[in-house]
């Protein structure tokens, strides 16, 4: 059974950086595609970024050039490095196993505010 646990959220000022982590249990992690999504207050959940087992990445246009998704197979972890954060990035960030199980994590809050 796949389980995902996000961490790293917090309150930051505009222009700051933040790194999120998603620890995944279940095997084989190295074959899993993992995605980050986010949901802002009053809005639908939206795609942010994804990475395949082979390391191919994909990003939403709104974060391209500012966010970087990566993975460490030895740690069963996917990261989302976020730079130049804006108030529009305020949301609960979720990671998801983007394959067969479609399992979601519980989410981590990111708030960008001065």
Short mmCIF file of C-alpha atoms in Angstrom, two decimals:
data_model
loop_
_atom_site.label_atom_id
_atom_site.label_comp_id
_atom_site.label_asym_id
_atom_site.label_seq_id
_atom_site.Cartn_x
_atom_site.Cartn_y
_atom_site.Cartn_z
CA UNK A 1 0.00 0.00 0.00
CA UNK A 2 1.37 3.38 -1.05
CA UNK A 3 1.48 6.22 1.47
CA UNK A 4 2.78 9.74 0.95
CA UNK A 5 3.72 12.35 3.55
CA UNK A 6 4.48 15.97 2.69
CA UNK A 7 6.51 18.36 4.80
CA UNK A 8 8.31 21.67 4.52
CA UNK A 9 5.45 24.13 4.25
CA UNK A 10 5.36 27.40 6.12
CA UNK A 11 4.91 31.15 6.02
CA UNK A 12 7.33 33.08 3.84
CA UNK A 13 7.56 36.56 2.39
CA UNK A 14 7.15 37.29 -1.32
CA UNK A 15 10.33 36.55 -3.22
CA UNK A 16 11.47 33.91 -0.77
CA UNK A 17 12.28 30.27 -1.42
CA UNK A 18 10.92 27.12 0.16
CA UNK A 19 11.52 23.42 -0.32
CA UNK A 20 8.84 20.78 0.12
CA UNK A 21 9.46 17.07 0.61
CA UNK A 22 7.25 14.09 -0.11
CA UNK A 23 8.30 10.81 1.49
CA UNK A 24 6.75 7.79 -0.17
CA UNK A 25 6.31 4.36 1.32
CA UNK A 26 5.64 1.39 -0.88
CA UNK A 27 7.64 -0.18 -3.59
CA UNK A 28 9.03 0.04 -6.05
CA UNK A 29 9.47 3.77 -5.51
CA UNK A 30 12.02 4.10 -8.29
CA UNK A 31 9.34 3.20 -10.84
CA UNK A 32 6.73 5.59 -9.50
CA UNK A 33 5.68 8.81 -11.14
CA UNK A 34 5.02 11.42 -8.45
CA UNK A 35 3.19 14.70 -8.93
CA UNK A 36 2.72 17.85 -6.88
CA UNK A 37 -0.62 19.60 -6.91
CA UNK A 38 -1.91 22.56 -4.95
CA UNK A 39 -5.22 23.95 -3.84
CA UNK A 40 -5.72 27.60 -2.98
CA UNK A 41 -8.65 28.76 -0.86
CA UNK A 42 -11.84 28.75 -2.88
CA UNK A 43 -10.16 27.23 -5.93
CA UNK A 44 -9.91 23.81 -7.49
CA UNK A 45 -6.86 21.66 -6.98
CA UNK A 46 -4.38 22.21 -9.79
CA UNK A 47 -1.34 20.47 -11.19
CA UNK A 48 2.06 21.95 -10.31
CA UNK A 49 4.79 19.52 -11.39
CA UNK A 50 5.52 15.85 -11.94
CA UNK A 51 8.49 13.54 -12.25
CA UNK A 52 8.58 10.05 -13.72
CA UNK A 53 10.58 7.10 -12.50
CA UNK A 54 13.05 7.86 -15.25
CA UNK A 55 13.46 11.45 -14.08
CA UNK A 56 11.45 13.20 -16.78
CA UNK A 57 9.77 16.33 -15.46
CA UNK A 58 6.76 18.43 -16.35
CA UNK A 59 5.59 21.76 -14.96
CA UNK A 60 2.56 23.98 -14.99
CA UNK A 61 3.19 27.19 -16.92
CA UNK A 62 2.57 29.24 -13.78
CA UNK A 63 5.59 27.75 -12.00
CA UNK A 64 7.94 27.00 -14.90
CA UNK A 65 11.33 28.55 -14.26
CA UNK A 66 10.61 29.09 -10.55
CA UNK A 67 9.92 25.58 -9.24
CA UNK A 68 12.07 22.47 -9.61
CA UNK A 69 10.93 18.93 -8.94
CA UNK A 70 13.50 16.24 -8.18
CA UNK A 71 13.74 12.84 -6.56
CA UNK A 72 16.12 10.84 -4.40
CA UNK A 73 15.39 7.16 -4.91
CA UNK A 74 17.67 6.20 -2.01
CA UNK A 75 15.42 8.19 0.34
CA UNK A 76 12.08 7.43 -1.32
CA UNK A 77 11.59 11.18 -1.49
CA UNK A 78 10.44 13.70 -4.07
CA UNK A 79 11.26 17.36 -3.58
CA UNK A 80 9.71 20.57 -4.81
CA UNK A 81 12.11 23.49 -4.66
CA UNK A 82 10.24 26.76 -4.97
CA UNK A 83 11.86 30.11 -5.72
CA UNK A 84 10.53 33.65 -6.18
CA UNK A 85 7.37 32.79 -4.32
CA UNK A 86 4.37 35.02 -4.89
CA UNK A 87 1.12 35.49 -3.01
CA UNK A 88 -0.56 33.52 -5.80
CA UNK A 89 1.47 30.47 -4.72
CA UNK A 90 -0.34 30.38 -1.39
CA UNK A 91 -2.07 27.00 -1.19
CA UNK A 92 -2.07 23.59 0.37
CA UNK A 93 0.46 21.52 -1.55
CA UNK A 94 -0.18 17.83 -2.07
CA UNK A 95 1.92 15.09 -3.55
CA UNK A 96 0.31 12.22 -5.39
CA UNK A 97 1.37 8.85 -6.74
CA UNK A 98 0.58 9.56 -10.35
CA UNK A 99 0.25 5.95 -11.45
CA UNK A 100 -1.99 3.04 -10.57
CA UNK A 101 -2.88 3.87 -6.97
CA UNK A 102 -3.47 7.61 -7.35
CA UNK A 103 -2.84 7.97 -3.63
CA UNK A 104 -2.67 11.49 -2.18
CA UNK A 105 -0.73 12.77 0.77
CA UNK A 106 -2.33 14.85 3.51
CA UNK A 107 -0.93 18.16 2.23
CA UNK A 108 1.28 20.90 3.61
CA UNK A 109 0.33 24.57 3.83
CA UNK A 110 2.41 27.19 2.02
CA UNK A 111 1.55 30.81 2.76
CA UNK A 112 3.27 33.67 0.95
CA UNK A 113 2.56 36.97 2.64
CA UNK A 114 4.31 40.11 3.78
#
